[in-house]
mmCIF file of C-alpha atoms (C1' of nucleotides) in Angstrom:
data_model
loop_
_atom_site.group_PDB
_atom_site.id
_atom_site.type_symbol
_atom_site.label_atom_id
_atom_site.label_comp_id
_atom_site.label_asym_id
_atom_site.label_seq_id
_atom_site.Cartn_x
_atom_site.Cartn_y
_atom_site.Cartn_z
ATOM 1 C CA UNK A 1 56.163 95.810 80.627
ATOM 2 C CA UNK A 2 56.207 98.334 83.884
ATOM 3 C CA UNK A 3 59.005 100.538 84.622
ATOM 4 C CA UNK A 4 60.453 98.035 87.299
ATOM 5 C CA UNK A 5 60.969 95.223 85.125
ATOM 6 C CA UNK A 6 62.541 97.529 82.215
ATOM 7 C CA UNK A 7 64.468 98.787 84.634
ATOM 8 C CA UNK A 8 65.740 94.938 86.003
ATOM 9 C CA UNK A 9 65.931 93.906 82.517
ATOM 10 C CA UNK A 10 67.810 96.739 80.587
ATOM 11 C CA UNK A 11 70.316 97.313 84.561
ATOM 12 C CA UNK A 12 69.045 101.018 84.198
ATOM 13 C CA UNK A 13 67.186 102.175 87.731
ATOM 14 C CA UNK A 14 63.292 103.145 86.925
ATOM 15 C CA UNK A 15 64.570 106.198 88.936
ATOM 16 C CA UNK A 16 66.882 107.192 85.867
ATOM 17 C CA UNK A 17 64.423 105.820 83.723
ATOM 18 C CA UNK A 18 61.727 108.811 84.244
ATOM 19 C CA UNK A 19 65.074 110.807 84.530
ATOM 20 C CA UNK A 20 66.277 109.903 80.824
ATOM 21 C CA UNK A 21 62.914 110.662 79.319
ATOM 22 C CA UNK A 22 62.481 113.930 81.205
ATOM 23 C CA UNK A 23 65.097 115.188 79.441
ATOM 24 C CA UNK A 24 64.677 113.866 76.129
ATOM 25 C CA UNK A 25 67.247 110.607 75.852
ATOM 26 C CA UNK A 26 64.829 108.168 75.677
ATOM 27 C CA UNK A 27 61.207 108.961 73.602
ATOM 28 C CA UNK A 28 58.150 109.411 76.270
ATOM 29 C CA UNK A 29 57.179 105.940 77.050
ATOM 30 C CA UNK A 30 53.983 104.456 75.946
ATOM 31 C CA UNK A 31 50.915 104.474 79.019
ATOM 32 C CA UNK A 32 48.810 102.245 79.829
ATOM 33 C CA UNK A 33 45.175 103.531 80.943
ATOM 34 C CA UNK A 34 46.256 103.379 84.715
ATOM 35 C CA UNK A 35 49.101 105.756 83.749
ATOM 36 C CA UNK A 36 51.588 103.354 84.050
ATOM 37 C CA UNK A 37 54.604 103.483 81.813
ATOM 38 C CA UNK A 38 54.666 100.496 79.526
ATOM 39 C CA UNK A 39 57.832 99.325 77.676
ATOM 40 C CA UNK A 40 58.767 96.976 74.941
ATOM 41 C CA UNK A 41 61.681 94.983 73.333
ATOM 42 C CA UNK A 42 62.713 98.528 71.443
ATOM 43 C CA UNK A 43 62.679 100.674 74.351
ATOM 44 C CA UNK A 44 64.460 98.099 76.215
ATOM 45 C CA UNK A 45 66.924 97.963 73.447
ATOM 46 C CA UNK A 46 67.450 101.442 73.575
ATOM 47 C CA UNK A 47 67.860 101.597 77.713
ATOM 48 C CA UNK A 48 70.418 98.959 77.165
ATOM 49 C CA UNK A 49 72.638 100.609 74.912
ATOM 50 C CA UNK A 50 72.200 104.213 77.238
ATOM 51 C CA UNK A 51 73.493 101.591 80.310
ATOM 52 C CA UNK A 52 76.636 100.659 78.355
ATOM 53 C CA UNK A 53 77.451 103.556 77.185
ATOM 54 C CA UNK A 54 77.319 105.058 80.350
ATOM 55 C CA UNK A 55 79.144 102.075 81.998
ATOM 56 C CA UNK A 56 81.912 103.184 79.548
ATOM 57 C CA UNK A 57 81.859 106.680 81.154
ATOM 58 C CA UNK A 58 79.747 108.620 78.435
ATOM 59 C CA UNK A 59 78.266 111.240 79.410
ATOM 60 C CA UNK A 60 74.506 111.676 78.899
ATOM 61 C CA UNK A 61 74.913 114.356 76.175
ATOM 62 C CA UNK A 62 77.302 112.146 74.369
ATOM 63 C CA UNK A 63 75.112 109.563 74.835
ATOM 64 C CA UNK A 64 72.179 111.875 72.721
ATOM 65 C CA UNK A 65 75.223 112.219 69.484
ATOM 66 C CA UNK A 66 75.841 108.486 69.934
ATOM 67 C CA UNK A 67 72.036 107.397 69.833
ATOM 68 C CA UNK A 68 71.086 109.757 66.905
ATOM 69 C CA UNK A 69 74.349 108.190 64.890
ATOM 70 C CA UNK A 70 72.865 104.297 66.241
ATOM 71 C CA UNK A 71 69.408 105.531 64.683
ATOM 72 C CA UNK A 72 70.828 107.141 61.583
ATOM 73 C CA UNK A 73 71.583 104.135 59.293
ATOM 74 C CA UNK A 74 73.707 106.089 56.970
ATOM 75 C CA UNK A 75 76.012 107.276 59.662
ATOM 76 C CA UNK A 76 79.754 106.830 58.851
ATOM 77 C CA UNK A 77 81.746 105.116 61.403
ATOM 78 C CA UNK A 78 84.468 108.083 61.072
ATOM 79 C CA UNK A 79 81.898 109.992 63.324
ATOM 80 C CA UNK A 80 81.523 107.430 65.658
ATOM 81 C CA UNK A 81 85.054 106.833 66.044
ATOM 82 C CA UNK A 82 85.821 110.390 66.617
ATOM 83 C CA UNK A 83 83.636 110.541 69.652
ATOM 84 C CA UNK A 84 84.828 107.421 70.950
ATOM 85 C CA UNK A 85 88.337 108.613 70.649
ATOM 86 C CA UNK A 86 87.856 111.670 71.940
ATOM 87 C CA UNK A 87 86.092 110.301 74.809
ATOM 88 C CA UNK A 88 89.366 107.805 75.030
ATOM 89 C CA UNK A 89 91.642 111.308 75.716
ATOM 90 C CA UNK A 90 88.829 112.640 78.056
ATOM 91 C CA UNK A 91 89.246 109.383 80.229
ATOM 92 C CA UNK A 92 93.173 109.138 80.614
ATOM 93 C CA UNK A 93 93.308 112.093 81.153
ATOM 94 C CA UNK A 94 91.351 112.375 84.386
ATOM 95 C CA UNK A 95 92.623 109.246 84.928
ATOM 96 C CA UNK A 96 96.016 110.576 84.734
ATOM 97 C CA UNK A 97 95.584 113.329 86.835
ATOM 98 C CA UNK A 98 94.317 111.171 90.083
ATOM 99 C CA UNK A 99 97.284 109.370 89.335
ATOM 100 C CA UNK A 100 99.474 111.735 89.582
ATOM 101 C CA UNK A 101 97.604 112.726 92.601
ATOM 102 C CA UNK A 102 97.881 109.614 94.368
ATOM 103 C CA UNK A 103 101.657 109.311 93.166
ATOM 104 C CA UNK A 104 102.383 112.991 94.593
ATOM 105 C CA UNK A 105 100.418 112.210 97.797
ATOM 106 C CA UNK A 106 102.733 109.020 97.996
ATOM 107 C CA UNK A 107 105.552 110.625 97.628
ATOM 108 C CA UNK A 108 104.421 112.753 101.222
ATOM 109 C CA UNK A 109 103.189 109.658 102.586
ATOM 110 C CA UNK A 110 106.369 107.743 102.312
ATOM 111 C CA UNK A 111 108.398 110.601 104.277
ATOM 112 C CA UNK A 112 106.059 110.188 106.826
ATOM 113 C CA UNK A 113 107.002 106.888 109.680
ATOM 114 C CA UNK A 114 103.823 106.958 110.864
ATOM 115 C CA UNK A 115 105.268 106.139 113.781
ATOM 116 C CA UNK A 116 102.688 107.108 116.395
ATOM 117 C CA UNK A 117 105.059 110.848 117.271
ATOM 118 C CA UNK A 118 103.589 114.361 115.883
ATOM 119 C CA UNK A 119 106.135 114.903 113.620
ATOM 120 C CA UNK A 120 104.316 114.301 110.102
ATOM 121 C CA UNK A 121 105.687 115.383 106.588
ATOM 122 C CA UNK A 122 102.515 114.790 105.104
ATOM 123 C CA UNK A 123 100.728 117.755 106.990
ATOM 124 C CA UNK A 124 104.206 119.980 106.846
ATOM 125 C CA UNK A 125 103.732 118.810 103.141
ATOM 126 C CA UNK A 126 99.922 120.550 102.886
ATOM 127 C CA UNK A 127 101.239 123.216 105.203
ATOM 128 C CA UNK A 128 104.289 124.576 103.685
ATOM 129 C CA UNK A 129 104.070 123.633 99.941
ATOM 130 C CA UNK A 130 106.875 123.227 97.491
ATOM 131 C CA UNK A 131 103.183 122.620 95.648
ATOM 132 C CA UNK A 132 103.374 119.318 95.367
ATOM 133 C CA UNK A 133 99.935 119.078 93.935
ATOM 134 C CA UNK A 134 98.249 118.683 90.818
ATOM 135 C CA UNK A 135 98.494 121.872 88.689
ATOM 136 C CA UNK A 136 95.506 120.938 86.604
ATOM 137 C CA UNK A 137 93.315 120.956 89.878
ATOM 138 C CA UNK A 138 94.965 123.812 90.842
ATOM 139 C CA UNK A 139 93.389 127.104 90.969
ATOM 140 C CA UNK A 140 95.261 129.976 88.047
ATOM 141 C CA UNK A 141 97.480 132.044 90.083
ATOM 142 C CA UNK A 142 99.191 135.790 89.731
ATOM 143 C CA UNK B 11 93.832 142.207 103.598
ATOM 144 C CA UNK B 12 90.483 141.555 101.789
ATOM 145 C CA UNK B 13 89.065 138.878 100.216
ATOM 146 C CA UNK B 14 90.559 139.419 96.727
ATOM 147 C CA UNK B 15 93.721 139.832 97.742
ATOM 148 C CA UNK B 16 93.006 136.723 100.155
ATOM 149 C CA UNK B 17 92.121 134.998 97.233
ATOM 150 C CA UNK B 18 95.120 135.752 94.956
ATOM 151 C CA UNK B 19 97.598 134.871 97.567
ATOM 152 C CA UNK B 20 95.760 131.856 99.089
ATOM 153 C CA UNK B 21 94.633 130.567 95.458
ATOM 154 C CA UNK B 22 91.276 129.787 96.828
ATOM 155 C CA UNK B 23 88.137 131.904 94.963
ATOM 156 C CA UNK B 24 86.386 134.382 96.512
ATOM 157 C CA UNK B 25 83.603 132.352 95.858
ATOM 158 C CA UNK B 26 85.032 129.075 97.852
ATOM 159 C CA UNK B 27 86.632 131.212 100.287
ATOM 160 C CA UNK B 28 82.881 132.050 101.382
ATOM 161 C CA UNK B 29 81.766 128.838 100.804
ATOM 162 C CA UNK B 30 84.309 127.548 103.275
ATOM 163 C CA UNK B 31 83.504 129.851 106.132
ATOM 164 C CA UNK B 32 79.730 129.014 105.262
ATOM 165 C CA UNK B 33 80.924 125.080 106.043
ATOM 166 C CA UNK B 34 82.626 125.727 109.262
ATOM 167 C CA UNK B 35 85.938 124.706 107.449
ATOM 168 C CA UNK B 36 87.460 128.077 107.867
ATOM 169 C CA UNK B 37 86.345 130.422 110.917
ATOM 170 C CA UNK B 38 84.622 133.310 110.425
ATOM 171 C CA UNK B 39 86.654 135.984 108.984
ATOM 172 C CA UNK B 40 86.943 138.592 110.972
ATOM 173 C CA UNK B 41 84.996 142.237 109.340
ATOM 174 C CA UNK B 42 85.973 145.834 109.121
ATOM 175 C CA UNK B 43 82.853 148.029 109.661
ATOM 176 C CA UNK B 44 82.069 148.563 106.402
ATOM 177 C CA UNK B 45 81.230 144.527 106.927
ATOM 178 C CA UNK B 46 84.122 143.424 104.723
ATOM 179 C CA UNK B 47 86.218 140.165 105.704
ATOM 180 C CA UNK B 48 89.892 140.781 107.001
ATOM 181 C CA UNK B 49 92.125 138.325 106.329
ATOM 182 C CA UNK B 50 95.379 137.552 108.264
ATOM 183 C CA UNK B 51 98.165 135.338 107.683
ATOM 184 C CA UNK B 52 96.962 132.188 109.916
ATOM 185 C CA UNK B 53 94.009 132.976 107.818
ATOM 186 C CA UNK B 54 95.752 132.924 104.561
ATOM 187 C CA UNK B 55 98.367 129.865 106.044
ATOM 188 C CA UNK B 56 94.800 127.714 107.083
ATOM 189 C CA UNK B 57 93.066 128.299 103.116
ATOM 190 C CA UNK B 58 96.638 127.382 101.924
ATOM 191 C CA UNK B 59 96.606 124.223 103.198
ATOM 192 C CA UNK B 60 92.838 123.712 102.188
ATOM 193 C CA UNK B 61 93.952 124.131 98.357
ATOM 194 C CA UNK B 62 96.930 122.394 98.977
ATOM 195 C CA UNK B 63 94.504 119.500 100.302
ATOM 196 C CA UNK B 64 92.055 119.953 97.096
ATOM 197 C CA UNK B 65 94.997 119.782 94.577
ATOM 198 C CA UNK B 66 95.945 116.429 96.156
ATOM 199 C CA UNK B 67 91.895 114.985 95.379
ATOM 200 C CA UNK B 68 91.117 115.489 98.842
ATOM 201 C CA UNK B 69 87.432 115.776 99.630
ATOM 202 C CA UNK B 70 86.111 118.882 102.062
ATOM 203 C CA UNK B 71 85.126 116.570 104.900
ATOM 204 C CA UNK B 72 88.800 114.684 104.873
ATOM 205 C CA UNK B 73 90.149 118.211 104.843
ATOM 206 C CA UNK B 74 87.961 118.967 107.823
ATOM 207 C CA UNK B 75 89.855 115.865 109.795
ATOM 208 C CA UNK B 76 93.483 116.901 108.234
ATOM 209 C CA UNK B 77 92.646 120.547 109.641
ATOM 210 C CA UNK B 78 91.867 119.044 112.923
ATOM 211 C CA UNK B 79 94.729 117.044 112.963
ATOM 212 C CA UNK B 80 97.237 119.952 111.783
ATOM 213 C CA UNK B 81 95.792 122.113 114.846
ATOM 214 C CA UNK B 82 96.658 118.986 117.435
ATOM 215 C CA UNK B 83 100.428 119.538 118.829
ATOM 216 C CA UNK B 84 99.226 116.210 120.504
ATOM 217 C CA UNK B 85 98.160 114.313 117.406
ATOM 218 C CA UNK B 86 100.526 111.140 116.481
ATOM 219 C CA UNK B 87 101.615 110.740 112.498
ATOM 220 C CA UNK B 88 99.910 107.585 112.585
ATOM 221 C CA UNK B 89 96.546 109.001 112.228
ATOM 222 C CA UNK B 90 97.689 111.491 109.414
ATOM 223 C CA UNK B 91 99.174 108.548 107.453
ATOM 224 C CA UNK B 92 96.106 105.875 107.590
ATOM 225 C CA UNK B 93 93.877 109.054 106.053
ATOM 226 C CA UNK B 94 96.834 109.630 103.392
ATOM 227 C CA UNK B 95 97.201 105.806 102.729
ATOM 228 C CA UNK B 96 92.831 105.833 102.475
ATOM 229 C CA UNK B 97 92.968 108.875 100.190
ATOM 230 C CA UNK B 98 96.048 107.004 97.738
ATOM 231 C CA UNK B 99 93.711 103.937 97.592
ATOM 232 C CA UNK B 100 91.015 105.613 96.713
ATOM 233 C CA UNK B 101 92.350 107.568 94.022
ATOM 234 C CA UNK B 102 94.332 104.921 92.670
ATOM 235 C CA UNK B 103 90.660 102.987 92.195
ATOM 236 C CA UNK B 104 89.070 105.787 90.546
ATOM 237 C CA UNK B 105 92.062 105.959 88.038
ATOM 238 C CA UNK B 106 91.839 102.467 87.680
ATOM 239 C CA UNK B 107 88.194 102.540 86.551
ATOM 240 C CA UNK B 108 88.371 105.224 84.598
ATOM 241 C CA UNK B 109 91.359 103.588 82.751
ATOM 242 C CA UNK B 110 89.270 100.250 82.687
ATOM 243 C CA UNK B 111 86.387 102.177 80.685
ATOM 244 C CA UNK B 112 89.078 103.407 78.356
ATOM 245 C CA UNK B 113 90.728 100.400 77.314
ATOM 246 C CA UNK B 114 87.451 98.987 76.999
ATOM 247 C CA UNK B 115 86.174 101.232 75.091
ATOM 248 C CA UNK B 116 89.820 101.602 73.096
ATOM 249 C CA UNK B 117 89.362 97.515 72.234
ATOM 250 C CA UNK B 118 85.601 99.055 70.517
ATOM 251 C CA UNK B 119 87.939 101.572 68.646
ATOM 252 C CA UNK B 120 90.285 99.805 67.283
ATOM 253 C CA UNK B 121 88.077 97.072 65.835
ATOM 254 C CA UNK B 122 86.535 100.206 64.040
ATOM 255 C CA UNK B 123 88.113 101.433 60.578
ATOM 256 C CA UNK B 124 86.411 104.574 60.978
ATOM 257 C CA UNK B 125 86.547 104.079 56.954
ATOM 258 C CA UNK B 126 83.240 106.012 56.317
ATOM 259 C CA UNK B 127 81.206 103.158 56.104
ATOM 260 C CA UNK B 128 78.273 102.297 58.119
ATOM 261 C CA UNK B 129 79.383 99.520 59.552
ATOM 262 C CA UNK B 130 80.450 100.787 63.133
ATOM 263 C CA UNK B 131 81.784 98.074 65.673
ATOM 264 C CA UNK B 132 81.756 100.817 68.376
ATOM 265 C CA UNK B 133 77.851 101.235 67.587
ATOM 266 C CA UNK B 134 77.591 97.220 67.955
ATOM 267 C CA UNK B 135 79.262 96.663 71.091
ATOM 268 C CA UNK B 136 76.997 99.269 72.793
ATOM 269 C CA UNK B 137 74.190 97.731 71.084
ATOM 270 C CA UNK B 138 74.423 94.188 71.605
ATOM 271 C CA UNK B 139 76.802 94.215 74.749
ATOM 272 C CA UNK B 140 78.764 91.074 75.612
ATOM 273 C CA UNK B 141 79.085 93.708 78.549
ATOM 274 C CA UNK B 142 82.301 95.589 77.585
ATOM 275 C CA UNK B 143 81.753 98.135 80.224
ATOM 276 C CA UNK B 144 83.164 98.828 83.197
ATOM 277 C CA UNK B 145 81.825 96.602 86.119
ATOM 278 C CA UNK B 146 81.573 98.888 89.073
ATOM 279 C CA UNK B 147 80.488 101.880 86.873
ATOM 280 C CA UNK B 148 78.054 99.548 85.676
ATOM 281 C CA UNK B 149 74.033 98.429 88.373
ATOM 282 C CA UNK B 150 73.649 95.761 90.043
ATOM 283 C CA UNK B 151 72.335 92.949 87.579
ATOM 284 C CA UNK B 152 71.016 89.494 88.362
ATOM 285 C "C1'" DC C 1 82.803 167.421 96.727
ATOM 286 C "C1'" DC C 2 81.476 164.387 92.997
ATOM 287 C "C1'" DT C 3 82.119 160.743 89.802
ATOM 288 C "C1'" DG C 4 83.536 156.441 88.333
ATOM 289 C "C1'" DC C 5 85.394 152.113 88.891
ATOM 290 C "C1'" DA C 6 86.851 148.229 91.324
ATOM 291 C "C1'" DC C 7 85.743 145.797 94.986
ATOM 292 C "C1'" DC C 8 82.800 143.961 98.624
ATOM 293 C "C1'" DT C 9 78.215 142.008 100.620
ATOM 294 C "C1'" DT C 10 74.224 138.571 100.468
ATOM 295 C "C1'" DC C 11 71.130 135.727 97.935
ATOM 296 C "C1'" DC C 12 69.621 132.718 94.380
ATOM 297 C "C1'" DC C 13 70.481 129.625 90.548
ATOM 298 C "C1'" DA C 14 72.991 126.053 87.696
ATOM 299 C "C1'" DT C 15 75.887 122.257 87.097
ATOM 300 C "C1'" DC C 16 75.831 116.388 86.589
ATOM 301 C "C1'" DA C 17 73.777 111.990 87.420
ATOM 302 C "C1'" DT C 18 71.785 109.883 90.938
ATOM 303 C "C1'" DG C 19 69.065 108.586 94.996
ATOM 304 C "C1'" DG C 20 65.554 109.391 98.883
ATOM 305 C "C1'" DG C 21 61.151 110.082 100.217
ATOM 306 C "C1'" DA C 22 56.246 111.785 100.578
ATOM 307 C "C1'" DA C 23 51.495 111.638 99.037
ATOM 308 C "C1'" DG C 24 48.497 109.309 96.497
ATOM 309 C "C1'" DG C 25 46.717 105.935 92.688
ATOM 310 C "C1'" DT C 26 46.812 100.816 90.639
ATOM 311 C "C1'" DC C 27 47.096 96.034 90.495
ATOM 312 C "C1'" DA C 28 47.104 91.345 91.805
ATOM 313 C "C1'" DA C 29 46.806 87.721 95.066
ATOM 314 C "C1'" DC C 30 44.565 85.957 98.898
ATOM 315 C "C1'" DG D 3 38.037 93.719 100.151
ATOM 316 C "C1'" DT D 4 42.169 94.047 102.270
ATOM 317 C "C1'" DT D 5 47.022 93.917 101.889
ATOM 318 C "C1'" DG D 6 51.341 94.664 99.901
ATOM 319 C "C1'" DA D 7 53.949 95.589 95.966
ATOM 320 C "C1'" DC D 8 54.086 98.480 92.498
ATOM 321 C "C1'" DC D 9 53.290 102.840 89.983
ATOM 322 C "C1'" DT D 10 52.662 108.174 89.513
ATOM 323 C "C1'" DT D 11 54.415 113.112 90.264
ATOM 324 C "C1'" DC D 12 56.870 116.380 92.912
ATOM 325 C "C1'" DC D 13 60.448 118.137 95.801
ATOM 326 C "C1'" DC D 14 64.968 117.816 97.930
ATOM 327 C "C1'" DA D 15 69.939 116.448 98.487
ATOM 328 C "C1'" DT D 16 74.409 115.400 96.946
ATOM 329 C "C1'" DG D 17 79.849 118.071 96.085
ATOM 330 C "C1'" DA D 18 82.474 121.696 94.752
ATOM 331 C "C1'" DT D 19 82.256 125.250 91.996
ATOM 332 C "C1'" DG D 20 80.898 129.247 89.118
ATOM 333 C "C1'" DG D 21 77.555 132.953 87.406
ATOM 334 C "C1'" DG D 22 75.051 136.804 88.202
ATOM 335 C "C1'" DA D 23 71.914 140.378 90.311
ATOM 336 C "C1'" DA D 24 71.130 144.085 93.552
ATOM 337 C "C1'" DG D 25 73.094 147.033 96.507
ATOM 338 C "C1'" DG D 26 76.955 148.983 99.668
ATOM 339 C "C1'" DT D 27 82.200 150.531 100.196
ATOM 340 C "C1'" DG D 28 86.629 152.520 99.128
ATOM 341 C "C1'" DC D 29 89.769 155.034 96.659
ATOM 342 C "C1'" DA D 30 91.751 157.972 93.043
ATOM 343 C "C1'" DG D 31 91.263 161.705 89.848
ATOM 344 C "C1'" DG D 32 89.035 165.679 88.567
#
DNA sequence: CCTGCACCTTCCCATCATGGGAAGGTCAAC
DNA sequence: GTTGACCTTCCCATGATGGGAAGGTGCAGG
């Protein structure tokens, strides 16, 4: 199977394909005399589980812990669950802190009529402070 | 006042303080002639507002129309407010998805004992799918 | 006056995952 | 045998940020 239909079959782009095995995720892929990458069910399987895991926000290098445990068969699921939990923490909080983002740039917005006159709290807001923002996106000071 | 000190009272880096100027989102600073940058306080009040901007999620080239906007006597609220309102919706939809991939990925978890065993549900659902992840995080399928 | 240290300058590189595109080879259908 | 769809490798770009090297500046203490 060519790179384009591993790449329809297992949702990962043949782009990312050559990407993943350039830097080790996925084994070199078999080639066929032309050169041509050639695929089968097992490296299809493999793509697969990289797609999920990244549609579930893994990163790549969490992805390489997470394969070697799928591959080792006497893994414990402690391990497994670790990383996903971790990863869990990882995601609310970023998620958390565009929240609280959004919620502090509402909090401007809502002061502001919007009214079609110059007067605007949201850029007095950004211009005079009372640092509304996020202090985890914020820069150390003194 | 140099770029350290700039820096320190702004909360912008060195580093992005440069970067900036490089952009065209700050001016160029003014320079002594040894060649280093002087910074005044419109200077220091203008990269203010640019971290001000960043701690609320917004990207450079927003900041670039909020910093046109703040320099307009003439400009009406109403224009401020639609990028604010853009900005909130767009956050809010990145938290979302990231909070999607966690609860997805927190229903894996919890059907894992994490007991030591092999037997890893987490492993499974990334395996074998029944496509737990997150749908916009996730290509185009067919 | 010299020395040392902290600061400044520019320039290049790295991140992270992804896509775009060029130049050239392969394959299959007509 | 031509055409068009596919493949190959290689380079570049993204966005915002930091790291670091090589070399110049400024100031304080001796």
């Amino acid at each position: 199977m060519n790179i384009g239909q591993a790449a329809q079959v297992s949702g990962v782009s043949a782009k990312m394909i050559r990407y993943y095995e350039s830097i080790g995720l996925v084994p070199p892929a078999g080639r066929r005399d032309s050169g041509y990458r050639d695929y089968g069910s097992a490296d299809l399987h493999r793509l697969s589980f990289i797609r999920r895991a990244r549609g579930l926000g893994f990163s790549v290098e969490r992805i390489r812990l997470l394969l070697e445990l799928w591959g080792d068969t006497h893994r414990s699921n402690t391990e497994v669950k670790a990383i996903a939990l971790t990863h869990i923490d990882e995601l609310e909080e970023r998620a958390r802190q565009l929240q609280e983002m959004a919620d502090n740039l509402r909090t401007l917005a809502q002061a502001c009529d919007g009214d079609g006159r110059p007067n605007c709290p949201i850029i007095q807001g950004l211009e005079a402070g009372g640092e509304p923002a996020c202090d985890s996106a914020r820069p150390a000071r003194h």
